[in-house]
XYZ file of C-alpha atoms in Angstrom:
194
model
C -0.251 -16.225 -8.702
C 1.869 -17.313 -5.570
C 3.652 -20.155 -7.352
C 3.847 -17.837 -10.296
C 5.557 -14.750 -8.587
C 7.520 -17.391 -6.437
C 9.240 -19.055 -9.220
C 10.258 -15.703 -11.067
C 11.956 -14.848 -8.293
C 13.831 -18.147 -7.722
C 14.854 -18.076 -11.095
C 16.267 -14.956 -11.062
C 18.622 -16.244 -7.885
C 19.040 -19.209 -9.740
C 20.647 -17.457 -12.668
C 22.915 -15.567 -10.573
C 23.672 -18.767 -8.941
C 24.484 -20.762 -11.958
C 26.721 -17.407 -13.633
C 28.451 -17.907 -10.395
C 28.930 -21.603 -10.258
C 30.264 -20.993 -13.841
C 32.302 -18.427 -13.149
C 34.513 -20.618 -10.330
C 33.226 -18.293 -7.700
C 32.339 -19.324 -3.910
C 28.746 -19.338 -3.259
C 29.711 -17.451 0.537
C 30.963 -14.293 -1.493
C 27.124 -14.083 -2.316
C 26.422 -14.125 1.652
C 25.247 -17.804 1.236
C 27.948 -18.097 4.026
C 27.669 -17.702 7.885
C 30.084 -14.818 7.248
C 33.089 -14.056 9.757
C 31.946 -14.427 13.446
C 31.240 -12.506 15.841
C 29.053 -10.279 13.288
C 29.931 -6.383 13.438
C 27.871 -4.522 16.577
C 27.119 -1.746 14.794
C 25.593 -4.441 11.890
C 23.361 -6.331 14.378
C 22.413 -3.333 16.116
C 20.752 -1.833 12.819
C 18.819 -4.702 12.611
C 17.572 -4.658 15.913
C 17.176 -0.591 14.790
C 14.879 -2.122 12.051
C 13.199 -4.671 14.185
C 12.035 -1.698 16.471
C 11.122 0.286 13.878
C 9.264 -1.997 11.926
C 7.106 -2.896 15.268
C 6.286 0.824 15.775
C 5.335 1.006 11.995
C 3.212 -2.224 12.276
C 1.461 -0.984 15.280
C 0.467 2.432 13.093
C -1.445 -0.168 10.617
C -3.320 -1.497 13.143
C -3.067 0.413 16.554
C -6.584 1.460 16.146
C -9.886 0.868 14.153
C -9.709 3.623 11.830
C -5.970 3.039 10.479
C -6.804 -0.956 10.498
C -9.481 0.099 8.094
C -7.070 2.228 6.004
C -4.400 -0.601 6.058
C -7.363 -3.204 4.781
C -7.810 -0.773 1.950
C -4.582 -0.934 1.098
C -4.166 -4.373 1.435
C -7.284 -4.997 -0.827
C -5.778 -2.472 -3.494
C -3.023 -4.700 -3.912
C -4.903 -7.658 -4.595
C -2.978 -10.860 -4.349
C -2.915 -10.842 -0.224
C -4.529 -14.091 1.392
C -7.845 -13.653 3.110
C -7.872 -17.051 4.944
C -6.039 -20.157 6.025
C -5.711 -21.917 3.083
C -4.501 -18.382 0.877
C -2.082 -18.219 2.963
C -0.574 -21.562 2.842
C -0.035 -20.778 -0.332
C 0.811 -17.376 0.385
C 4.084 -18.642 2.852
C 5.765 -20.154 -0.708
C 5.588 -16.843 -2.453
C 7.118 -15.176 1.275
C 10.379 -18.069 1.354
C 10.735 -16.876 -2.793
C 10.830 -13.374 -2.026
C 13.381 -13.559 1.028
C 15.728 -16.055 -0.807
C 15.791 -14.708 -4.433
C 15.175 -11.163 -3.415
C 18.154 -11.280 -1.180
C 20.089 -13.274 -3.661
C 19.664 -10.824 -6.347
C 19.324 -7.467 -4.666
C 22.066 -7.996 -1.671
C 24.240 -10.700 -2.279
C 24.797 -10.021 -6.267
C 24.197 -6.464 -6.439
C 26.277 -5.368 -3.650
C 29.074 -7.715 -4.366
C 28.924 -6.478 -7.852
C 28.601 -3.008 -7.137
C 31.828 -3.122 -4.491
C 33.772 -4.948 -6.824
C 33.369 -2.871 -9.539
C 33.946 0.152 -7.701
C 36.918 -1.098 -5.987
C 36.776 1.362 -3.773
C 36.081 1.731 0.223
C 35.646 5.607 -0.565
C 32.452 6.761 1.277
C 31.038 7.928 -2.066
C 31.803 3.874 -3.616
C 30.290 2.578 -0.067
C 27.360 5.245 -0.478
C 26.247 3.978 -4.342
C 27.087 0.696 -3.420
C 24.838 0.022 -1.217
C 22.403 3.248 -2.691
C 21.386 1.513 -5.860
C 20.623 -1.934 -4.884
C 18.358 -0.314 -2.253
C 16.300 1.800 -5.209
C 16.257 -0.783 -7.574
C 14.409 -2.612 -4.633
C 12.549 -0.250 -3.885
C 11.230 0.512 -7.489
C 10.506 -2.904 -8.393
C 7.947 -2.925 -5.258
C 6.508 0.168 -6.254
C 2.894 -1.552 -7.200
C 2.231 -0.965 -3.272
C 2.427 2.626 -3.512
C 4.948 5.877 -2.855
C 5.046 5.566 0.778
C 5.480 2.170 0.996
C 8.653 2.443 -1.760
C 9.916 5.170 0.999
C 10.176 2.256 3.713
C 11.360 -0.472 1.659
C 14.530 1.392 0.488
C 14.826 2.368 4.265
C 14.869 -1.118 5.128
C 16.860 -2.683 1.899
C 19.624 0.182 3.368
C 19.952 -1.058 6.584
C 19.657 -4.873 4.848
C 22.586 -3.820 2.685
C 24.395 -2.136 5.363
C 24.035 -5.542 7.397
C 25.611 -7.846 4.460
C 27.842 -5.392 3.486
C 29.231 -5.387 7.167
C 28.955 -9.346 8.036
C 29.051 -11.310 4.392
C 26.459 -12.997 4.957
C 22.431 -13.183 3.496
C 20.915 -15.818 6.238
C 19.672 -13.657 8.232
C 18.255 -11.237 6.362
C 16.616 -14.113 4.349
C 15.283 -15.359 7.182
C 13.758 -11.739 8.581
C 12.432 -10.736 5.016
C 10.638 -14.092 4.887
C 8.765 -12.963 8.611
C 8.379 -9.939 7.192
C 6.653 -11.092 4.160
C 4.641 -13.522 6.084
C 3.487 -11.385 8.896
C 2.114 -8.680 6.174
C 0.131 -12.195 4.813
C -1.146 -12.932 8.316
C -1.897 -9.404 8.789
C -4.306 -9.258 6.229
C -5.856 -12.084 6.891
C -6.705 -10.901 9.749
C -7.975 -7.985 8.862
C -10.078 -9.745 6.648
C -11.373 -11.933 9.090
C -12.417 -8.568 11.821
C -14.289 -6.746 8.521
């Protein structure tokens, strides 16, 4: 199921890279760029915003026995989450395919898309543009429930805000692969203390 998953999502980038290529366009107008240096403040500072916030959140999964046993639950529900070593092995290809095409496709085409189209800098064009890629997101992760689509649009907002700002995906590819991979080890875990 890893490899599986993994390679739908690469292909999906890889689509969107090859309509690029084809198209004459720069791969670094998809963020696969460094972007203009120094990155915007305000940019990095809402992804240390996230960083914070996404430790506080972690530590309300696990900060004591009886919501670590509600987070396992969860976790279980899903159903494709490694319980031990070797799972997640396999687990970590699934997390690089997920940071690299999700980004690809939900950041670095939609938004780029979505700006040019609108050709505007209107808040209402800046609003949508980075609005829709953040529900689509959010939707297509709906399998792990309401509340967890509520935090993954929060966070694919402040994602979009950051490439929107800077130009460039790397990282945000990089901190949705942790991300991916510490929910992995995280259940694991779990696992392991049940």
């Amino acid at each position: 199921m890893y490899y599986a998953n993994g390679a739908l999502l690469l292909s999906l980038a890889a689509l969107v890279l090859i309509v690029w290529y084809v198209a004459g366009r720069p791969f670094a107008e998809l963020g696969l760029g460094w972007g203009a240096l120094p990155y915007d403040p305000v940019a990095v500072g809402v992804i240390f915003g996230f960083l914070a916030l996404y430790a506080i959140d972690l530590y309300g999964e696990i900060g004591n026995p009886e919501r670590q046993a509600d987070t396992r639950k969860k976790f279980r529900e899903l159903g494709f989450l490694p319980v031990n070593g070797g799972q997640y092995l396999h687990f970590l290809f699934l997390c690089v395919a997920a940071g690299v095409g999700e980004e690809i496709v939900y950041r670095g085409f939609m938004i780029t898309y979505l700006r040019e189209s609108l050709g505007s800098t209107e808040p209402w064009a800046v609003v949508a543009t980075l609005f829709i890629p953040a529900v689509s997101f959010g939707v297509a992760h709906y399998y792990q429930g309401a509340r967890a689509v509520v935090k993954i649009v929060a966070m694919a907002l402040l994602f979009g805000f950051f490439f929107y700002q800077t130009g460039t995906l790397w990282p945000l590819i990089l901190l949705h692969t942790a991300i991916d991979a510490v929910g992995g080890l995280l259940n694991w875990a779990l696992e392991r203390q049940s």
